[in-house]
Coordinates of C-alpha atoms in Angstrom, one line a residue:
M203 CA 0.0 0.0 0.1
T204 CA 1.4 3.5 -0.7
D205 CA 2.6 5.5 2.2
L206 CA 1.3 8.9 3.5
E207 CA 3.4 11.8 1.8
E208 CA 5.1 14.2 4.2
A209 CA 5.6 18.1 4.0
A210 CA 7.8 20.4 5.9
P211 CA 6.3 23.5 7.3
P212 CA 7.8 27.0 6.2
A213 CA 10.0 29.0 8.4
R214 CA 6.9 30.9 9.9
I215 CA 3.4 29.9 10.1
L216 CA 0.5 32.6 10.5
R217 CA -2.7 32.8 12.6
V218 CA -5.3 35.1 13.0
G219 CA -6.7 34.8 16.7
R220 CA -7.9 36.3 19.9
P221 CA -5.5 38.4 21.9
P222 CA -3.3 38.1 24.0
N223 CA -2.3 34.6 22.5
P224 CA -3.4 33.8 19.2
W225 CA -1.8 30.4 19.6
A226 CA -3.8 29.3 22.6
W227 CA -5.6 26.0 22.4
P228 CA -9.4 26.4 22.2
R229 CA -11.1 25.7 25.5
W230 CA -12.8 22.2 25.7
E231 CA -15.7 23.9 27.4
I232 CA -16.8 25.5 24.0
A233 CA -16.6 22.3 22.1
G234 CA -20.0 21.4 20.4
E235 CA -22.3 18.5 21.2
D236 CA -20.1 16.2 19.1
G237 CA -17.1 17.2 21.2
T238 CA -15.3 18.8 18.2
F239 CA -15.0 22.8 17.6
G240 CA -16.7 22.1 14.0
N241 CA -13.7 22.5 12.2
R242 CA -12.3 20.4 9.2
W243 CA -9.4 18.8 11.0
D244 CA -10.6 18.3 14.6
D245 CA -10.5 15.1 16.4
A246 CA -13.5 12.9 15.7
R247 CA -12.8 11.2 19.2
S248 CA -12.5 14.4 21.2
T249 CA -8.8 13.4 22.3
Y250 CA -6.6 16.1 21.3
R251 CA -7.1 19.7 19.9
V252 CA -6.0 21.4 16.5
L253 CA -4.9 24.8 15.6
Y254 CA -5.3 26.4 12.3
G255 CA -2.7 28.5 10.6
S256 CA -1.7 29.4 6.9
S257 CA 1.7 30.1 5.0
Q258 CA 0.1 33.5 3.7
L259 CA -1.7 36.0 5.6
E260 CA -4.2 36.5 3.0
A261 CA -5.3 33.1 3.4
C262 CA -5.7 33.5 7.3
F263 CA -7.9 36.2 6.4
V264 CA -9.9 34.3 3.9
E265 CA -10.4 31.4 6.2
T266 CA -11.5 33.2 9.1
L267 CA -13.9 36.0 7.3
A268 CA -15.7 33.6 5.0
R269 CA -18.5 33.3 7.7
F270 CA -19.4 37.0 6.7
R271 CA -19.9 36.5 3.1
P272 CA -23.3 37.4 1.8
D273 CA -25.7 34.5 1.8
P274 CA -26.4 33.1 -1.8
H275 CA -30.1 32.8 -1.0
V276 CA -30.3 36.6 -0.1
L277 CA -28.2 37.5 -3.5
A278 CA -30.5 35.6 -5.5
G279 CA -33.5 37.4 -4.0
L280 CA -32.0 41.0 -4.5
V281 CA -31.1 40.0 -8.1
R282 CA -34.8 39.1 -8.8
I283 CA -35.8 42.4 -7.2
R284 CA -33.2 45.0 -8.2
G285 CA -31.6 43.3 -11.1
D286 CA -27.9 42.0 -11.8
E287 CA -26.3 45.1 -10.0
A288 CA -27.5 43.7 -6.8
A289 CA -25.2 40.6 -7.0
E290 CA -22.3 43.1 -6.5
A291 CA -23.6 44.0 -3.2
P292 CA -21.0 43.4 -0.5
G293 CA -21.4 41.8 2.9
L294 CA -20.5 43.8 5.9
L295 CA -17.5 43.0 8.1
P296 CA -18.1 44.8 11.7
R297 CA -14.8 46.7 12.5
S298 CA -15.0 45.4 16.2
W299 CA -14.0 42.2 14.6
L300 CA -10.4 43.6 13.9
T301 CA -10.2 45.1 17.4
G302 CA -10.9 41.5 18.9
R303 CA -8.3 39.8 16.7
V304 CA -4.5 39.8 16.4
I305 CA -2.1 38.4 13.9
G306 CA 0.3 35.7 15.3
E307 CA 3.4 34.3 13.9
A308 CA 5.1 31.0 14.9
A309 CA 7.7 28.6 13.9
V310 CA 6.4 25.2 14.2
R311 CA 8.6 21.9 14.3
G312 CA 8.0 18.4 12.7
R313 CA 6.7 16.8 9.6
F314 CA 3.0 17.3 8.4
C315 CA 1.0 14.9 6.4
E316 CA 0.4 16.3 3.0
I317 CA -3.2 15.2 2.8
G318 CA -3.9 16.1 -0.9
A319 CA -0.8 14.6 -2.3
P320 CA -1.5 11.6 -4.7
G321 CA 0.1 8.9 -2.5
S322 CA -1.8 10.3 0.7
L323 CA -5.1 10.1 -1.3
A324 CA -4.4 6.5 -2.3
H325 CA -3.2 5.3 1.0
L326 CA -6.3 6.7 2.7
H327 CA -8.6 5.3 0.2
R328 CA -7.6 1.8 1.2
A329 CA -7.1 2.4 4.9
L330 CA -10.1 4.1 5.4
A331 CA -12.5 2.2 3.1
A332 CA -15.1 1.4 6.0
V333 CA -15.2 5.2 6.6
L334 CA -15.9 6.1 2.9
V335 CA -18.6 3.6 2.9
R336 CA -20.2 5.2 6.0
H337 CA -20.2 8.6 4.6
R338 CA -21.6 7.3 1.2
L339 CA -18.4 8.2 -0.8
R340 CA -17.3 6.1 -3.7
E341 CA -13.7 7.3 -3.7
L342 CA -11.3 9.4 -1.7
D343 CA -10.0 12.3 -4.0
G344 CA -9.0 15.7 -3.8
A345 CA -12.8 17.0 -3.8
A346 CA -13.7 14.5 -0.9
I347 CA -11.2 16.2 1.2
R348 CA -12.5 19.6 0.6
L349 CA -15.9 18.9 1.4
T350 CA -17.8 20.9 3.8
A351 CA -20.2 18.3 4.7
P352 CA -20.0 16.0 6.2
R353 CA -17.4 17.4 8.5
R354 CA -17.1 14.1 10.5
F355 CA -15.3 12.5 7.4
T356 CA -12.4 14.7 7.4
Q357 CA -12.4 14.7 11.2
E358 CA -12.0 11.0 11.1
I359 CA -9.1 11.2 8.5
S360 CA -7.6 13.6 11.1
S361 CA -7.8 11.0 14.0
Y362 CA -6.5 8.6 11.5
V363 CA -3.2 10.8 10.7
Y364 CA -2.7 11.6 14.4
A365 CA -2.4 8.0 15.3
Q366 CA 0.5 7.2 13.0
S367 CA 3.8 6.4 14.3
D368 CA 7.3 6.1 13.0
V369 CA 9.5 3.0 13.2
R370 CA 10.4 4.0 17.1
G371 CA 6.9 4.4 18.0
R372 CA 7.1 8.0 18.3
P373 CA 4.1 10.2 16.9
R374 CA 4.8 10.6 13.0
F375 CA 3.1 13.9 12.1
A376 CA 2.6 17.3 13.8
G377 CA -0.4 17.9 11.8
I378 CA -1.9 18.1 8.5
A379 CA -0.9 20.3 5.5
Y380 CA -3.9 21.2 3.0
R381 CA -4.8 23.3 0.2
S382 CA -7.6 25.9 1.0
R383 CA -11.3 25.2 -0.3
F384 CA -10.9 29.0 -1.5
G385 CA -8.0 28.4 -3.8
D386 CA -4.9 25.9 -4.4
R387 CA -2.4 28.9 -3.9
F388 CA -3.6 29.2 -0.2
E389 CA -1.5 26.7 1.9
N390 CA -2.9 25.9 5.3
W391 CA -1.5 23.8 8.4
A392 CA -3.4 22.0 10.9
I393 CA -1.4 21.7 14.0
F394 CA -2.2 18.6 16.4
E395 CA -2.0 19.0 20.4
R396 CA 0.0 16.5 21.8
P397 CA 0.3 17.2 25.5
A398 CA 2.9 14.6 26.4
A399 CA 5.3 15.7 23.7
R400 CA 7.8 18.5 23.5
P401 CA 5.5 21.6 22.2
V402 CA 5.9 22.1 18.3
I403 CA 4.7 25.7 18.3
R404 CA 7.5 28.5 18.9
R405 CA 5.8 31.9 19.1
L406 CA 7.9 34.3 17.1
A407 CA 5.5 37.6 17.2
T408 CA 2.2 39.1 17.6
R409 CA 0.9 42.2 16.1
R410 CA -2.5 44.1 15.7
I411 CA -4.4 44.1 12.7
D412 CA -4.1 47.4 10.5
P413 CA -7.6 47.9 8.6
A414 CA -5.3 49.2 5.7
Q415 CA -3.2 46.1 5.4
P416 CA -3.1 44.6 1.9
E417 CA -3.7 41.2 2.7
L418 CA -6.9 42.1 4.6
R419 CA -7.9 44.2 1.7
A420 CA -7.3 41.5 -0.7
A421 CA -9.3 39.1 1.3
L422 CA -12.3 41.4 1.6
R423 CA -12.2 41.8 -2.2
L424 CA -12.2 38.1 -2.8
L425 CA -14.8 37.4 -0.5
G426 CA -17.0 40.2 -1.7
L427 CA -17.0 42.1 1.6
R428 CA -16.5 45.6 3.0
L429 CA -15.3 46.9 6.2
G430 CA -17.8 48.6 8.3
A431 CA -17.4 52.1 9.6

């Protein structure tokens, strides 16, 4: 059987999170009824937490701001009422969102499973055949791992990758490397929590978000959003 492919993280990974420490693990008390935080690579078994970062700052903003995009049902209704120009109506990002977030930079140790690589997809297709059947998927391909639903499917992949060990019995992967569903040029990193191991995250810097930041402006344009007054 083909093996899971590996990827090395860049010298720095970026994350948009809450101050004072954007790299703090989410509190278990805020997990949902299913024991996860509702994210793509969370643990299906609720035994570890996951932090999400990106190689590009624009990707951080795109991933975190996507929920503010105009609802397509609302846009479709506006088009019927007001014509095609209504499709250009942007959603609104409250300026208060910026004051409640900061940009974090960190160096991350370890190897990551490159989940969308051909070898990884082929390996998982065989190793997780029962999971595919349970979720009514005929094959595991690049489209399947980008599905927004069912979240449980990618979360079960995360649990499988987390459990992999090297020849010495040590955890093999620090997390999962994956491409964004918003475009292949955005490179994202899901970092596993391993309480018994040496920390893999070393914080480098934290800074406030500048409303005029080019990466923020680019993300707003991409998502069809505008910043509130």
